[in-house]
Every structure is written in structure tokens, then in C-alpha cells.
Backbone as JSON Lines, residues from 0, in Angstrom:
{"i":0,"aa":"M","n":[104.77,86.39,79.61],"ca":[104.66,86.4,81.05],"c":[103.52,85.48,81.48]}
{"i":1,"aa":"T","n":[103.78,84.62,82.43],"ca":[102.74,83.73,82.93],"c":[102.24,84.22,84.29]}
{"i":2,"aa":"A","n":[100.97,84.04,84.51],"ca":[100.36,84.46,85.77],"c":[100.09,83.26,86.64]}
{"i":3,"aa":"K","n":[100.31,83.45,87.92],"ca":[99.97,82.45,88.92],"c":[98.92,83.09,89.82]}
{"i":4,"aa":"K","n":[97.9,82.35,90.15],"ca":[96.88,82.89,91.05],"c":[97.2,82.48,92.48]}
{"i":5,"aa":"I","n":[97.2,83.48,93.35],"ca":[97.44,83.23,94.76],"c":[96.32,83.9,95.57]}
{"i":6,"aa":"P","n":[96.1,83.44,96.79],"ca":[95.04,84.03,97.61],"c":[95.37,85.45,98.06]}
{"i":7,"aa":"S","n":[94.36,86.27,98.05],"ca":[94.43,87.62,98.59],"c":[93.42,87.67,99.73]}
{"i":8,"aa":"F","n":[93.85,88.13,100.9],"ca":[93.03,88.05,102.1],"c":[92.4,89.39,102.46]}
{"i":9,"aa":"H","n":[91.15,89.34,102.87],"ca":[90.42,90.51,103.35],"c":[90.1,90.24,104.82]}
{"i":10,"aa":"Y","n":[90.98,90.7,105.67],"ca":[90.94,90.33,107.09],"c":[89.78,90.94,107.87]}
{"i":11,"aa":"K","n":[89.15,91.96,107.34],"ca":[88.08,92.64,108.08],"c":[86.98,91.68,108.53]}
{"i":12,"aa":"N","n":[86.63,90.73,107.68],"ca":[85.56,89.79,108.02],"c":[86.05,88.44,108.53]}
{"i":13,"aa":"C","n":[87.36,88.27,108.6],"ca":[87.93,86.99,109.03],"c":[87.62,86.72,110.5]}
{"i":14,"aa":"V","n":[87.17,85.51,110.79],"ca":[86.85,85.13,112.16],"c":[87.87,84.13,112.73]}
{"i":15,"aa":"S","n":[88.99,83.96,112.04],"ca":[90.09,83.09,112.5],"c":[89.63,81.65,112.71]}
{"i":16,"aa":"C","n":[88.78,81.16,111.83],"ca":[88.25,79.8,111.99],"c":[89.25,78.72,111.6]}
{"i":17,"aa":"S","n":[90.25,79.06,110.81],"ca":[91.34,78.2,110.34],"c":[90.89,77.16,109.3]}
{"i":18,"aa":"I","n":[89.7,77.27,108.77],"ca":[89.25,76.33,107.75],"c":[90.15,76.41,106.52]}
{"i":19,"aa":"C","n":[90.56,77.61,106.14],"ca":[91.44,77.76,104.98],"c":[92.78,77.05,105.21]}
{"i":20,"aa":"V","n":[93.3,77.15,106.41],"ca":[94.57,76.5,106.75],"c":[94.43,74.99,106.68]}
{"i":21,"aa":"Q","n":[93.35,74.48,107.22],"ca":[93.11,73.04,107.23],"c":[92.84,72.49,105.83]}
{"i":22,"aa":"T","n":[92.27,73.3,104.95],"ca":[91.91,72.88,103.61],"c":[93.1,72.84,102.66]}
{"i":23,"aa":"C","n":[94.11,73.65,102.9],"ca":[95.24,73.76,101.97],"c":[95.98,72.42,101.86]}
{"i":24,"aa":"P","n":[96.06,71.85,100.65],"ca":[96.68,70.53,100.49],"c":[98.2,70.53,100.59]}
{"i":25,"aa":"V","n":[98.82,71.71,100.51],"ca":[100.28,71.77,100.54],"c":[100.83,72.51,101.76]}
{"i":26,"aa":"G","n":[99.96,72.89,102.69],"ca":[100.41,73.57,103.9],"c":[100.99,74.95,103.65]}
{"i":27,"aa":"A","n":[100.42,75.68,102.69],"ca":[100.94,77.01,102.35],"c":[100.38,78.1,103.25]}
{"i":28,"aa":"L","n":[99.42,77.77,104.11],"ca":[98.81,78.76,105.0],"c":[99.07,78.4,106.46]}
{"i":29,"aa":"D","n":[99.21,79.45,107.25],"ca":[99.37,79.28,108.69],"c":[98.66,80.45,109.36]}
{"i":30,"aa":"L","n":[98.17,80.26,110.56],"ca":[97.55,81.36,111.29],"c":[98.62,82.07,112.11]}
{"i":31,"aa":"T","n":[98.7,83.38,111.95],"ca":[99.68,84.17,112.7],"c":[99.02,85.45,113.21]}
{"i":32,"aa":"R","n":[99.64,86.04,114.19],"ca":[99.18,87.32,114.73],"c":[99.92,88.42,113.98]}
{"i":33,"aa":"P","n":[99.2,89.29,113.26],"ca":[99.87,90.32,112.46],"c":[100.53,91.38,113.31]}
{"i":34,"aa":"G","n":[101.57,91.96,112.77],"ca":[102.26,93.04,113.46],"c":[103.25,92.53,114.48]}
{"i":35,"aa":"K","n":[104.23,93.34,114.77],"ca":[105.28,92.95,115.71],"c":[104.86,93.16,117.16]}
{"i":36,"aa":"S","n":[103.9,94.05,117.37],"ca":[103.52,94.39,118.74],"c":[102.59,93.38,119.38]}
{"i":37,"aa":"G","n":[101.96,92.54,118.57],"ca":[101.01,91.56,119.12],"c":[99.74,92.2,119.64]}
{"i":38,"aa":"R","n":[99.41,93.38,119.13],"ca":[98.24,94.1,119.63],"c":[96.92,93.55,119.09]}
{"i":39,"aa":"Y","n":[96.99,92.69,118.08],"ca":[95.78,92.11,117.52],"c":[95.4,90.86,118.3]}
{"i":40,"aa":"R","n":[94.13,90.72,118.58],"ca":[93.64,89.57,119.33],"c":[93.54,88.33,118.44]}
{"i":41,"aa":"N","n":[93.04,88.51,117.23],"ca":[92.81,87.38,116.34],"c":[94.06,86.97,115.58]}
{"i":42,"aa":"L","n":[94.07,85.71,115.2],"ca":[95.1,85.2,114.31],"c":[94.53,85.24,112.9]}
{"i":43,"aa":"F","n":[95.37,85.53,111.93],"ca":[94.94,85.63,110.55],"c":[95.8,84.75,109.66]}
{"i":44,"aa":"P","n":[95.25,84.29,108.53],"ca":[96.03,83.44,107.62],"c":[97.19,84.21,107.0]}
{"i":45,"aa":"E","n":[98.31,83.53,106.93],"ca":[99.49,84.08,106.26],"c":[99.93,83.05,105.22]}
{"i":46,"aa":"L","n":[100.28,83.54,104.05],"ca":[100.6,82.67,102.91],"c":[102.1,82.53,102.72]}
{"i":47,"aa":"A","n":[102.53,81.31,102.49],"ca":[103.9,81.04,102.05],"c":[103.84,80.92,100.53]}
{"i":48,"aa":"N","n":[104.14,82.01,99.83],"ca":[104.01,82.07,98.37],"c":[104.74,80.95,97.66]}
{"i":49,"aa":"D","n":[105.87,80.54,98.19],"ca":[106.67,79.53,97.5],"c":[106.02,78.15,97.54]}
{"i":50,"aa":"R","n":[105.07,77.94,98.44],"ca":[104.4,76.64,98.53],"c":[103.02,76.62,97.87]}
{"i":51,"aa":"C","n":[102.41,77.78,97.69],"ca":[101.06,77.86,97.13],"c":[101.05,77.34,95.7]}
{"i":52,"aa":"I","n":[100.08,76.48,95.4],"ca":[99.94,75.93,94.05],"c":[98.77,76.56,93.29]}
{"i":53,"aa":"G","n":[98.09,77.51,93.91],"ca":[97.01,78.23,93.25],"c":[95.75,77.43,93.03]}
{"i":54,"aa":"C","n":[95.49,76.44,93.87],"ca":[94.33,75.56,93.68],"c":[93.0,76.21,94.06]}
{"i":55,"aa":"A","n":[93.04,77.27,94.84],"ca":[91.86,78.03,95.27],"c":[90.98,77.3,96.28]}
{"i":56,"aa":"L","n":[91.43,76.19,96.83],"ca":[90.62,75.49,97.83],"c":[90.4,76.35,99.07]}
{"i":57,"aa":"C","n":[91.38,77.15,99.43],"ca":[91.23,78.03,100.6],"c":[90.1,79.03,100.36]}
{"i":58,"aa":"A","n":[90.08,79.64,99.19],"ca":[89.04,80.62,98.86],"c":[87.66,79.98,98.82]}
{"i":59,"aa":"K","n":[87.57,78.8,98.26],"ca":[86.29,78.11,98.16],"c":[85.78,77.66,99.52]}
{"i":60,"aa":"S","n":[86.68,77.39,100.45],"ca":[86.27,76.87,101.76],"c":[85.96,77.95,102.79]}
{"i":61,"aa":"C","n":[86.34,79.18,102.52],"ca":[86.17,80.25,103.52],"c":[84.69,80.59,103.71]}
{"i":62,"aa":"P","n":[84.15,80.36,104.91],"ca":[82.73,80.62,105.14],"c":[82.39,82.11,105.17]}
{"i":63,"aa":"M","n":[83.4,82.96,105.37],"ca":[83.17,84.4,105.43],"c":[83.51,85.11,104.12]}
{"i":64,"aa":"E","n":[83.94,84.34,103.12],"ca":[84.32,84.87,101.81],"c":[85.39,85.95,101.91]}
{"i":65,"aa":"C","n":[86.4,85.68,102.72],"ca":[87.49,86.62,102.96],"c":[88.66,86.44,102.01]}
{"i":66,"aa":"I","n":[88.61,85.43,101.16],"ca":[89.74,85.11,100.3],"c":[89.32,85.16,98.84]}
{"i":67,"aa":"N","n":[90.07,85.91,98.05],"ca":[89.89,85.96,96.6],"c":[91.21,85.56,95.96]}
{"i":68,"aa":"M","n":[91.12,84.94,94.81],"ca":[92.33,84.57,94.08],"c":[92.74,85.74,93.19]}
{"i":69,"aa":"Q","n":[94.01,86.08,93.25],"ca":[94.54,87.23,92.52],"c":[95.69,86.77,91.63]}
{"i":70,"aa":"A","n":[95.68,87.23,90.39],"ca":[96.76,86.88,89.46],"c":[98.02,87.66,89.8]}
{"i":71,"aa":"V","n":[99.12,86.95,89.9],"ca":[100.42,87.57,90.13],"c":[101.31,87.11,88.99]}
{"i":72,"aa":"Y","n":[101.93,88.05,88.33],"ca":[102.77,87.72,87.18],"c":[104.19,87.45,87.63]}
{"i":73,"aa":"E","n":[104.81,86.5,86.99],"ca":[106.18,86.11,87.32],"c":[107.08,87.33,87.31]}
{"i":74,"aa":"G","n":[107.86,87.48,88.36],"ca":[108.75,88.62,88.48],"c":[108.22,89.72,89.38]}
{"i":75,"aa":"E","n":[106.98,89.6,89.86],"ca":[106.42,90.61,90.76],"c":[106.78,90.29,92.19]}
């Protein structure tokens, strides 16, 4: 089984600065409003798993340290 590392987000400290989105070289991140009701004021990063290459640039660029890389095994 091979593992791929993808970003895991901790939204509590996220300030919606979009640096992670701008840093991603493959456009795997976008800012979206979570939930269907739109009750959240801030936009948060959302990952397109199929585009993420696991480079960790988003995690390294986050000024609030809201992103950690997490191993995901093929088939999960």
C-alpha cells in the first residue's frame, strides 16, 4: 500500500487569507463557504483530492499554521 500526503485543515485558526490557495502550483485549493446554509462568514480552503500532488507548499505557506500534511493510503 502506498501513502499519499494531502493537506488536513484546522479551520479554527484560519483567517481566510487565501495564501494557501495562491501558493498551490496545481490549483487544488479553492476558498469556499462551508455548509449548505451559508451561515459561516469566512471562506475556508477546500481541497480537490484528485489534483493535489502532496507538495506541502500550502502547509508551509500558511501563516496561521492551520494546515498539516496527513498520509492517506490508496483505497481510503
